[in-house]
mmCIF file of C-alpha atoms in Angstrom:
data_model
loop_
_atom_site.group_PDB
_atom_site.id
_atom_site.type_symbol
_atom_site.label_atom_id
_atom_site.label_comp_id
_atom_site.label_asym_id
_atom_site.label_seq_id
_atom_site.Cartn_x
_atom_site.Cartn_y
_atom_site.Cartn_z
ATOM 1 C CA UNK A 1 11.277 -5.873 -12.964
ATOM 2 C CA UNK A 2 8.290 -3.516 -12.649
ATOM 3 C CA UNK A 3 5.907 -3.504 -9.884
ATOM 4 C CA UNK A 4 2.905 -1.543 -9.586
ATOM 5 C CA UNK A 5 1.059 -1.098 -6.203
ATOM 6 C CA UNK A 6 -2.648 -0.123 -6.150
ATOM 7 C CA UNK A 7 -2.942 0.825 -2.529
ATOM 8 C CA UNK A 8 -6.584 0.966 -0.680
ATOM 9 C CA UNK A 9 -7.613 2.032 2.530
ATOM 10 C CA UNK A 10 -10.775 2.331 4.463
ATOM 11 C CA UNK A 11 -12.541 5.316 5.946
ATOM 12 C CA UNK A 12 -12.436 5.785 10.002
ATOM 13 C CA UNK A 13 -13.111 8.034 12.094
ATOM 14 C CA UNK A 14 -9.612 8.981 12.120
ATOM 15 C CA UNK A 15 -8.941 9.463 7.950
ATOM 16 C CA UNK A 16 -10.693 9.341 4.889
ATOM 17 C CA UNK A 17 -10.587 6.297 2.710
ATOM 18 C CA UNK A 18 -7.787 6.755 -0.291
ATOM 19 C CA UNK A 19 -5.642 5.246 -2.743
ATOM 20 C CA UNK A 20 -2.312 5.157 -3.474
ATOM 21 C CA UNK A 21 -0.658 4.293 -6.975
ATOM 22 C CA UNK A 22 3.202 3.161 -6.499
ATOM 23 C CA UNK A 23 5.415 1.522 -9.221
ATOM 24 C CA UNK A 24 9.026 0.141 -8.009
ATOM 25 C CA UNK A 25 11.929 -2.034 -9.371
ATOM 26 C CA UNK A 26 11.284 -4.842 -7.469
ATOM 27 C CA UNK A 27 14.970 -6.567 -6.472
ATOM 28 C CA UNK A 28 15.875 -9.580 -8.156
ATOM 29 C CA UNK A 29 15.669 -13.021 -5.896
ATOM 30 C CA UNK A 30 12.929 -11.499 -3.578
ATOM 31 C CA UNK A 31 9.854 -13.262 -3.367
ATOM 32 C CA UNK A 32 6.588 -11.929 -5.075
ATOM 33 C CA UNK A 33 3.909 -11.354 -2.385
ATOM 34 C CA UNK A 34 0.943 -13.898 -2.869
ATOM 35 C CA UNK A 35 -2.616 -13.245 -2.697
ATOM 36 C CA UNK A 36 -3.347 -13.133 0.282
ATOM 37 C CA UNK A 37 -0.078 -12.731 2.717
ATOM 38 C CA UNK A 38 0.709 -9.345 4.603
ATOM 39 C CA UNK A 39 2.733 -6.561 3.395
ATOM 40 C CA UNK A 40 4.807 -4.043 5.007
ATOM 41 C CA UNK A 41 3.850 -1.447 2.358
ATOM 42 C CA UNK A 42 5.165 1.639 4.818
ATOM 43 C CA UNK A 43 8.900 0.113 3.550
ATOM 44 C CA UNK A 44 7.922 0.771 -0.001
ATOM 45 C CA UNK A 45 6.414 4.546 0.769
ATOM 46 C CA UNK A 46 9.693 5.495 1.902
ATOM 47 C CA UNK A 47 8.534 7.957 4.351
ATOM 48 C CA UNK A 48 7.044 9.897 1.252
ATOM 49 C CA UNK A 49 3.731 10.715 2.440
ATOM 50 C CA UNK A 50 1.058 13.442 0.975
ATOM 51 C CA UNK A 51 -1.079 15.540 2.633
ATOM 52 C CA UNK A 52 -4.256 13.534 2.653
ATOM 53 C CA UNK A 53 -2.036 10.256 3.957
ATOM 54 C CA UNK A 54 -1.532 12.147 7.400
ATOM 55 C CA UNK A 55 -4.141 12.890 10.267
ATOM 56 C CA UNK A 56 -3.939 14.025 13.783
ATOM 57 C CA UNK A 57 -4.284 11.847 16.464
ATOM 58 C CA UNK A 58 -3.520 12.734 20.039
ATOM 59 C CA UNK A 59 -2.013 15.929 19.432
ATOM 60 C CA UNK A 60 0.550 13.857 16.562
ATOM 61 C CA UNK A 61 0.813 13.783 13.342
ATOM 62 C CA UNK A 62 0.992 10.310 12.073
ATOM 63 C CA UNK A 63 0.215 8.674 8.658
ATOM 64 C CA UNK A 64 -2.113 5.853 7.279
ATOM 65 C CA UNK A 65 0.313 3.199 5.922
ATOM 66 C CA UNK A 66 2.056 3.162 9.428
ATOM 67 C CA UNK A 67 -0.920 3.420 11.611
ATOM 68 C CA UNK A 68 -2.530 0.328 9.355
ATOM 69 C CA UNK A 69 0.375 -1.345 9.327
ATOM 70 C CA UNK A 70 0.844 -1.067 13.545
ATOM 71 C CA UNK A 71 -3.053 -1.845 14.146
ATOM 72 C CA UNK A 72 -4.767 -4.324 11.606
ATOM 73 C CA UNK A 73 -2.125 -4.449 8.756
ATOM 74 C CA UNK A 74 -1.644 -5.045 4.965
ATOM 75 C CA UNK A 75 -2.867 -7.480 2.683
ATOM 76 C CA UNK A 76 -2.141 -8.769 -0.608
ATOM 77 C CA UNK A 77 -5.873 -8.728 -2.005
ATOM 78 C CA UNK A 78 -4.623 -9.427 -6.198
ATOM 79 C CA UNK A 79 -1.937 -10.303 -8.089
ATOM 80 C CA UNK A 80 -1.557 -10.319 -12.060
ATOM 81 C CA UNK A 81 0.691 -10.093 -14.371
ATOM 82 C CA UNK A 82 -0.393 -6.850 -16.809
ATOM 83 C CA UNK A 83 1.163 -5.615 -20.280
ATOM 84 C CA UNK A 84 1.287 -1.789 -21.457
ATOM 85 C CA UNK A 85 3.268 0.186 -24.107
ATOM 86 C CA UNK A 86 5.550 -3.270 -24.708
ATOM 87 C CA UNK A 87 6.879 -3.386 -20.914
ATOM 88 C CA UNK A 88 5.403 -6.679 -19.103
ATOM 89 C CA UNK A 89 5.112 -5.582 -15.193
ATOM 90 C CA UNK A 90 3.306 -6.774 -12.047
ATOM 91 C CA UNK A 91 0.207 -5.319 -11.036
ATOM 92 C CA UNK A 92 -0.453 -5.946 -7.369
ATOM 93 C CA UNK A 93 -3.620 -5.162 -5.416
ATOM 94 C CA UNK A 94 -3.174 -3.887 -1.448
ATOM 95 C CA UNK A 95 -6.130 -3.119 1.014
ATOM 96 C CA UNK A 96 -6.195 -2.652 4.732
ATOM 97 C CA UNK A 97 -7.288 -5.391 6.805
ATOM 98 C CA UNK A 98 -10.528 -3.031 7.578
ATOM 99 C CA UNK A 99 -9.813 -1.707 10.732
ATOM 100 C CA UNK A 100 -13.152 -0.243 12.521
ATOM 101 C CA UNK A 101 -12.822 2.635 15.478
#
């Protein structure tokens, strides 16, 4: 099955605020995240970040779905089922827990 991410994060003083759009096969038997619970959304990245994902910090580069997911975390703000060129899918909705520095 289908499953489309829209990914949200807030502005800091460390990054911009930005979006990332991620569709998966989603394995069979897992459980659908709920509205809601947290979600480890640096295991569906992959590692695969782009150049306005990553900031400097202390002399490092790091990115914004681990550093989120280390400090305040994920969470499942929407889920709904959606329908486009005949393929039924999952749409689900992920924002930041708002962290503030």
């Amino acid at each position: 099955m289908k499953v489309h991410f829209s990914i949200n994060w807030s502005k800091t003083i460390l990054y911009n605020a930005g979006k990332r759009d991620l569709t998966i096969n989603w394995i069979n038997g897992e459980g659908i995240p709920r509205e809601g619970e947290a979600i480890n959304i640096p295991k569906f990245i992959e590692g695969s970040y782009e150049s306005d994902e990553t900031f400097m910090h202390k002399n490092e580069e790091l990115n914004v779905f681990d550093w989120i997911e280390n400090t305040t975390g994920w969470e499942v703000e929407m889920v709904k089922w959606d329908h486009h060129n005949g393929t039924n899918f999952l749409h689900i909705w992920v924002g930041d827990k708002g962290l503030i520095i």
